[in-house]
Amino acid sequence: MPDDQEIHRGLEGVIVSESKVGSVDGLKGRLIYRGYDIETLVKNSTYEEVSFLLVNGELPNKGQFSEFLKVMNDGIKLPEKLVSFIDRYAGYSHPMADLRSAVSVLGSEEHESSDLTPDQQKDIGLSIIAKMPAIVAAIKRKWEGKNIVPPKSGLSYAQNFLYMTNGSEPSRDEAKVMDTCLIIHADHGSNASTFSSLVTISTLSDMCSAVTSGISTLKGPLHGGANEMALKMIKKIGTPDNADKAIGDMLARKDKVMGFGHRVYKVYDPRAKILKEFARSITSKSGKQNLFDTAEAIEKAMISRMGDRGIFPNVDFYSGMVYESIGFPENMFTPIFAASRSSGWVARSFEYVKDNRLFRPRTKYTGEVGPREYIPMDRR
Ligand code: SDX
């Protein structure tokens, strides 16, 4: 048994593949998709255009974009069996569990098989990206005991997401907030859920399975699940005056403060900067200033204690109050993240499988080497 390998717990710092999709500079606080800074895309682009960019490599021209929008609009409608599945089974567990099962059902429904070409897998991936808001919105409606709202033609991805979620068309501002959230969550290097998707597609499995793996991995509180827990924590702390002591106590107990810290960013997450400004403006208009002030006091308490160790707010700290303002309850925050991240999972899985190499790392064995004598059960 060879014992010649250094262990990289959590694959920290290990480069496992090449990608042209996007990159995170954790020391400069810079996030790029295909060379475009995230701030540039937020200012000028839309989630549909960003999805095209991530999956196809370049921004679309007019013709390519209208063709892409047609694919997205045709793809948004959910198959009847999936609607029945959501209607029957959603609403009892966490919405992320519902979402994971729903995308899995989509795989059976679309007769996914492993003998498809990468381009065919890409088409299935685009159909998943198109359907994610419809699935997430249907799960949310089911959770609230309301009827499922089918998509409306002529609306953008973000507008339709909110229309299917709330049953009415959003204002321009609400749609812009939604679109921005979708853009900034779409891709983020070799994060755990994207890596999961790559491992799955590397076995030549299929795109629905890759996305299902991504959803399963995003669910955890150390990853996408942190957004829901962060807002719960902010609300529990309740006022800015409580923040310093609450954070001091949490750190003394070695609790993790949700929405802070990052494996790659050792400076302020650029997405958190964008979300913080949205949160500030939304809460001041909606009379929820106290919530924002509490969050800001938590941030101050954390940075004063942990900033010198490179721990700052991440994407999950301020997103919850933004999502809440556009009609989503706490348990839907991670499903929204998943809907957006489906573009990254699909883009990177498609890129990877074109030049595929099965993921198969090794583990250092630390158990008994033996050979041990087998003792029959009645003598143990
Ligand atoms: C996302 O990878 C991506 O790109 C992910 C993501 C994406 O877009 O895909 O950006 C989305 O997942 C954001 C992260 C959401 N998770 C949380 O907010 C959960 C809280 N954060 C942490 O648990 C932590 O910061 C991680 C898991 C995010 C990353 O941490 P690492 O690299 O695994 O670091 P670590 O847990 O080993 O921490 C190092 C030290 C520890 O202290 P010591 O044992 O050395 O004394 O820093 C401390 C930790 O206890 N620490 C924290 C902390 N984060 C790190 N202490 C309290 N609260 C925190 N949030």
mmCIF file of N, CA, C and O and ligand atoms in Angstrom, residues 12 24 185 187-193 218 221-224 226 251 254-266 269 271 302 306 309 311 314-316 337 341, ligand 1:
data_model
loop_
_atom_site.group_PDB
_atom_site.id
_atom_site.type_symbol
_atom_site.label_atom_id
_atom_site.label_comp_id
_atom_site.label_asym_id
_atom_site.label_seq_id
_atom_site.Cartn_x
_atom_site.Cartn_y
_atom_site.Cartn_z
ATOM 1 N N GLU A 12 -8.132 21.311 -0.813
ATOM 2 C CA GLU A 12 -7.768 22.730 -0.723
ATOM 3 C C GLU A 12 -6.525 23.039 -1.561
ATOM 4 O O GLU A 12 -5.494 22.386 -1.421
ATOM 5 N N VAL A 24 -12.118 33.147 -10.055
ATOM 6 C CA VAL A 24 -12.238 33.925 -8.823
ATOM 7 C C VAL A 24 -10.828 34.303 -8.380
ATOM 8 O O VAL A 24 -9.974 33.418 -8.245
ATOM 9 N N HIS A 185 -24.927 34.934 -8.961
ATOM 10 C CA HIS A 185 -24.807 33.577 -8.410
ATOM 11 C C HIS A 185 -24.526 32.521 -9.494
ATOM 12 O O HIS A 185 -24.423 31.338 -9.190
ATOM 13 N N ASP A 187 -22.058 31.546 -11.519
ATOM 14 C CA ASP A 187 -20.869 30.687 -11.612
ATOM 15 C C ASP A 187 -19.850 31.146 -10.586
ATOM 16 O O ASP A 187 -19.802 32.341 -10.248
ATOM 17 N N HIS A 188 -19.060 30.213 -10.081
ATOM 18 C CA HIS A 188 -18.052 30.613 -9.099
ATOM 19 C C HIS A 188 -16.951 29.564 -8.957
ATOM 20 O O HIS A 188 -16.793 28.932 -7.910
ATOM 21 N N GLY A 189 -16.184 29.422 -10.025
ATOM 22 C CA GLY A 189 -15.008 28.554 -9.959
ATOM 23 C C GLY A 189 -15.348 27.127 -9.542
ATOM 24 O O GLY A 189 -16.445 26.634 -9.770
ATOM 25 N N SER A 190 -14.360 26.493 -8.899
ATOM 26 C CA SER A 190 -14.517 25.083 -8.508
ATOM 27 C C SER A 190 -15.169 24.957 -7.142
ATOM 28 O O SER A 190 -14.640 24.301 -6.257
ATOM 29 N N ASN A 191 -16.305 25.621 -6.988
ATOM 30 C CA ASN A 191 -17.013 25.470 -5.709
ATOM 31 C C ASN A 191 -17.506 24.032 -5.568
ATOM 32 O O ASN A 191 -17.550 23.270 -6.549
ATOM 33 N N ALA A 192 -17.928 23.665 -4.354
ATOM 34 C CA ALA A 192 -18.230 22.252 -4.074
ATOM 35 C C ALA A 192 -19.325 21.693 -4.988
ATOM 36 O O ALA A 192 -19.217 20.569 -5.492
ATOM 37 N N SER A 193 -20.382 22.475 -5.227
ATOM 38 C CA SER A 193 -21.486 21.924 -6.036
ATOM 39 C C SER A 193 -21.081 21.778 -7.501
ATOM 40 O O SER A 193 -21.448 20.797 -8.162
ATOM 41 N N LEU A 218 -25.111 21.794 -3.095
ATOM 42 C CA LEU A 218 -25.344 23.198 -2.731
ATOM 43 C C LEU A 218 -26.161 23.317 -1.438
ATOM 44 O O LEU A 218 -26.086 24.312 -0.721
ATOM 45 N N PRO A 221 -25.235 23.749 4.705
ATOM 46 C CA PRO A 221 -25.030 25.074 5.291
ATOM 47 C C PRO A 221 -23.617 25.638 5.142
ATOM 48 O O PRO A 221 -23.429 26.843 5.285
ATOM 49 N N LEU A 222 -22.634 24.806 4.828
ATOM 50 C CA LEU A 222 -21.305 25.375 4.576
ATOM 51 C C LEU A 222 -21.221 25.953 3.165
ATOM 52 O O LEU A 222 -20.270 26.646 2.819
ATOM 53 N N HIS A 223 -22.234 25.641 2.339
ATOM 54 C CA HIS A 223 -22.230 26.120 0.938
ATOM 55 C C HIS A 223 -23.497 26.960 0.738
ATOM 56 O O HIS A 223 -23.713 27.917 1.465
ATOM 57 N N GLY A 224 -24.350 26.600 -0.209
ATOM 58 C CA GLY A 224 -25.495 27.463 -0.531
ATOM 59 C C GLY A 224 -26.516 27.601 0.585
ATOM 60 O O GLY A 224 -27.250 28.591 0.654
ATOM 61 N N ALA A 226 -26.160 28.405 3.437
ATOM 62 C CA ALA A 226 -25.819 29.451 4.416
ATOM 63 C C ALA A 226 -26.718 30.687 4.293
ATOM 64 O O ALA A 226 -26.913 31.405 5.275
ATOM 65 N N LEU A 251 -18.363 33.205 18.584
ATOM 66 C CA LEU A 251 -16.968 32.850 18.276
ATOM 67 C C LEU A 251 -16.325 32.143 19.465
ATOM 68 O O LEU A 251 -15.533 31.207 19.280
ATOM 69 N N LYS A 254 -17.048 28.700 19.330
ATOM 70 C CA LYS A 254 -16.545 28.157 18.054
ATOM 71 C C LYS A 254 -17.674 27.831 17.082
ATOM 72 O O LYS A 254 -17.585 26.937 16.246
ATOM 73 N N ASP A 255 -18.800 28.579 17.205
ATOM 74 C CA ASP A 255 -19.877 28.438 16.220
ATOM 75 C C ASP A 255 -19.437 29.098 14.919
ATOM 76 O O ASP A 255 -18.671 30.071 14.932
ATOM 77 N N LYS A 256 -19.975 28.610 13.822
ATOM 78 C CA LYS A 256 -19.712 29.269 12.535
ATOM 79 C C LYS A 256 -20.732 30.400 12.360
ATOM 80 O O LYS A 256 -21.929 30.195 12.551
ATOM 81 N N VAL A 257 -20.249 31.566 12.009
ATOM 82 C CA VAL A 257 -21.153 32.687 11.748
ATOM 83 C C VAL A 257 -21.516 32.623 10.259
ATOM 84 O O VAL A 257 -20.660 32.818 9.391
ATOM 85 N N MET A 258 -22.778 32.318 9.987
ATOM 86 C CA MET A 258 -23.197 32.029 8.614
ATOM 87 C C MET A 258 -23.118 33.287 7.727
ATOM 88 O O MET A 258 -23.479 34.384 8.169
ATOM 89 N N GLY A 259 -22.632 33.078 6.499
ATOM 90 C CA GLY A 259 -22.489 34.214 5.593
ATOM 91 C C GLY A 259 -21.132 34.895 5.697
ATOM 92 O O GLY A 259 -20.919 35.948 5.097
ATOM 93 N N PHE A 260 -20.221 34.295 6.461
ATOM 94 C CA PHE A 260 -18.855 34.844 6.578
ATOM 95 C C PHE A 260 -17.824 33.773 6.243
ATOM 96 O O PHE A 260 -18.020 32.596 6.531
ATOM 97 N N GLY A 261 -16.716 34.242 5.700
ATOM 98 C CA GLY A 261 -15.593 33.356 5.407
ATOM 99 C C GLY A 261 -15.735 32.723 4.038
ATOM 100 O O GLY A 261 -16.834 32.658 3.464
ATOM 101 N N HIS A 262 -14.618 32.317 3.494
ATOM 102 C CA HIS A 262 -14.639 31.699 2.163
ATOM 103 C C HIS A 262 -13.333 30.950 1.944
ATOM 104 O O HIS A 262 -12.274 31.407 2.378
ATOM 105 N N ARG A 263 -13.423 29.825 1.260
ATOM 106 C CA ARG A 263 -12.214 29.054 0.970
ATOM 107 C C ARG A 263 -11.268 29.832 0.058
ATOM 108 O O ARG A 263 -10.043 29.714 0.166
ATOM 109 N N VAL A 264 -11.796 30.654 -0.834
ATOM 110 C CA VAL A 264 -10.941 31.352 -1.804
ATOM 111 C C VAL A 264 -10.783 32.839 -1.469
ATOM 112 O O VAL A 264 -9.680 33.374 -1.478
ATOM 113 N N TYR A 265 -11.894 33.528 -1.187
ATOM 114 C CA TYR A 265 -11.791 34.967 -0.883
ATOM 115 C C TYR A 265 -11.159 35.194 0.473
ATOM 116 O O TYR A 265 -11.641 34.681 1.488
ATOM 117 N N LYS A 266 -10.128 35.981 0.494
ATOM 118 C CA LYS A 266 -9.544 36.407 1.765
ATOM 119 C C LYS A 266 -9.782 37.908 1.938
ATOM 120 O O LYS A 266 -9.228 38.552 2.826
ATOM 121 N N ASP A 269 -16.032 39.614 -0.488
ATOM 122 C CA ASP A 269 -16.608 38.981 -1.681
ATOM 123 C C ASP A 269 -17.278 40.071 -2.541
ATOM 124 O O ASP A 269 -18.141 40.808 -2.047
ATOM 125 N N ARG A 271 -19.497 39.950 -4.705
ATOM 126 C CA ARG A 271 -20.950 39.765 -4.814
ATOM 127 C C ARG A 271 -21.652 40.286 -3.564
ATOM 128 O O ARG A 271 -22.753 40.823 -3.622
ATOM 129 N N MET A 302 -17.803 41.082 13.244
ATOM 130 C CA MET A 302 -17.000 39.988 12.664
ATOM 131 C C MET A 302 -15.670 40.500 12.124
ATOM 132 O O MET A 302 -14.614 39.908 12.368
ATOM 133 N N MET A 306 -12.283 39.058 13.063
ATOM 134 C CA MET A 306 -11.802 38.020 12.139
ATOM 135 C C MET A 306 -11.234 38.575 10.832
ATOM 136 O O MET A 306 -10.704 37.805 10.033
ATOM 137 N N ARG A 309 -7.881 37.699 9.737
ATOM 138 C CA ARG A 309 -7.706 36.302 9.288
ATOM 139 C C ARG A 309 -8.368 36.080 7.929
ATOM 140 O O ARG A 309 -8.530 34.947 7.473
ATOM 141 N N ILE A 311 -11.489 36.898 7.027
ATOM 142 C CA ILE A 311 -12.899 36.482 7.074
ATOM 143 C C ILE A 311 -13.802 37.714 6.975
ATOM 144 O O ILE A 311 -13.787 38.600 7.838
ATOM 145 N N ASN A 314 -19.605 36.873 2.851
ATOM 146 C CA ASN A 314 -19.616 36.241 1.533
ATOM 147 C C ASN A 314 -20.993 36.459 0.882
ATOM 148 O O ASN A 314 -21.861 37.120 1.457
ATOM 149 N N VAL A 315 -21.177 35.863 -0.290
ATOM 150 C CA VAL A 315 -22.400 36.090 -1.079
ATOM 151 C C VAL A 315 -23.677 35.790 -0.294
ATOM 152 O O VAL A 315 -24.743 36.349 -0.564
ATOM 153 N N ASP A 316 -23.577 34.902 0.695
ATOM 154 C CA ASP A 316 -24.779 34.440 1.400
ATOM 155 C C ASP A 316 -25.206 35.341 2.554
ATOM 156 O O ASP A 316 -26.239 35.093 3.170
ATOM 157 N N PHE A 337 -30.706 30.245 -5.425
ATOM 158 C CA PHE A 337 -29.260 30.126 -5.712
ATOM 159 C C PHE A 337 -29.064 28.989 -6.723
ATOM 160 O O PHE A 337 -28.364 29.130 -7.741
ATOM 161 N N ARG A 341 -27.350 29.033 -10.344
ATOM 162 C CA ARG A 341 -26.105 28.265 -10.514
ATOM 163 C C ARG A 341 -26.240 27.169 -11.565
ATOM 164 O O ARG A 341 -25.242 26.618 -12.035
HETATM 165 C C1 SDX B 1 -20.566 29.598 -0.655
HETATM 166 O O1 SDX B 1 -16.534 27.839 -2.957
HETATM 167 C C2 SDX B 1 -17.352 28.735 -3.384
HETATM 168 O O2 SDX B 1 -17.083 29.439 -4.301
HETATM 169 C C3 SDX B 1 -18.673 28.818 -2.608
HETATM 170 C C4 SDX B 1 -19.607 29.977 -2.966
HETATM 171 C C5 SDX B 1 -20.138 29.827 -4.390
HETATM 172 O O3 SDX B 1 -20.506 30.836 -5.014
HETATM 173 O O4 SDX B 1 -20.251 28.690 -4.880
HETATM 174 O O5 SDX B 1 -18.970 31.218 -2.843
HETATM 175 C C6 SDX B 1 -20.874 29.966 -2.077
HETATM 176 O O6 SDX B 1 -20.605 28.427 -0.345
HETATM 177 C C7 SDX B 1 -20.219 30.661 0.344
HETATM 178 C C8 SDX B 1 -19.863 30.112 1.741
HETATM 179 C C9 SDX B 1 -21.145 29.925 2.573
HETATM 180 N N1 SDX B 1 -20.865 29.317 3.855
HETATM 181 C C10 SDX B 1 -20.930 29.975 5.002
HETATM 182 O O7 SDX B 1 -21.157 31.180 5.050
HETATM 183 C C11 SDX B 1 -20.717 29.142 6.233
HETATM 184 C C12 SDX B 1 -19.811 29.844 7.201
HETATM 185 N N2 SDX B 1 -18.469 29.887 6.650
HETATM 186 C C13 SDX B 1 -17.559 28.915 6.985
HETATM 187 O O8 SDX B 1 -17.891 27.789 7.648
HETATM 188 C C14 SDX B 1 -16.248 28.899 6.208
HETATM 189 O O9 SDX B 1 -15.782 30.183 6.126
HETATM 190 C C15 SDX B 1 -16.275 28.198 4.815
HETATM 191 C C16 SDX B 1 -16.768 26.759 4.952
HETATM 192 C C17 SDX B 1 -17.133 28.953 3.870
HETATM 193 C C18 SDX B 1 -14.848 28.151 4.224
HETATM 194 O O10 SDX B 1 -13.998 27.869 5.143
HETATM 195 P P1 SDX B 1 -12.683 26.962 5.062
HETATM 196 O O11 SDX B 1 -11.820 27.368 3.950
HETATM 197 O O12 SDX B 1 -13.074 25.535 5.079
HETATM 198 O O13 SDX B 1 -12.040 27.437 6.404
HETATM 199 P P2 SDX B 1 -12.176 26.806 7.801
HETATM 200 O O14 SDX B 1 -13.581 26.357 8.085
HETATM 201 O O15 SDX B 1 -11.120 25.768 7.895
HETATM 202 O O16 SDX B 1 -11.866 28.025 8.732
HETATM 203 C C19 SDX B 1 -10.561 28.479 9.048
HETATM 204 C C20 SDX B 1 -10.646 29.171 10.363
HETATM 205 C C21 SDX B 1 -11.246 28.263 11.437
HETATM 206 O O17 SDX B 1 -10.706 28.658 12.677
HETATM 207 P P3 SDX B 1 -9.533 27.786 13.354
HETATM 208 O O18 SDX B 1 -10.047 26.384 13.505
HETATM 209 O O19 SDX B 1 -8.378 27.876 12.414
HETATM 210 O O20 SDX B 1 -9.300 28.480 14.654
HETATM 211 O O21 SDX B 1 -11.515 30.293 10.268
HETATM 212 C C22 SDX B 1 -12.648 30.099 11.110
HETATM 213 C C23 SDX B 1 -12.705 28.597 11.406
HETATM 214 O O22 SDX B 1 -13.356 28.314 12.575
HETATM 215 N N3 SDX B 1 -13.845 30.497 10.375
HETATM 216 C C24 SDX B 1 -14.958 30.942 10.932
HETATM 217 C C25 SDX B 1 -15.831 31.208 9.878
HETATM 218 N N4 SDX B 1 -15.226 30.922 8.726
HETATM 219 C C26 SDX B 1 -14.006 30.486 9.038
HETATM 220 N N5 SDX B 1 -15.307 31.117 12.201
HETATM 221 C C27 SDX B 1 -16.546 31.565 12.443
HETATM 222 N N6 SDX B 1 -17.450 31.841 11.457
HETATM 223 C C28 SDX B 1 -17.100 31.666 10.181
HETATM 224 N N7 SDX B 1 -17.979 31.932 9.230
#
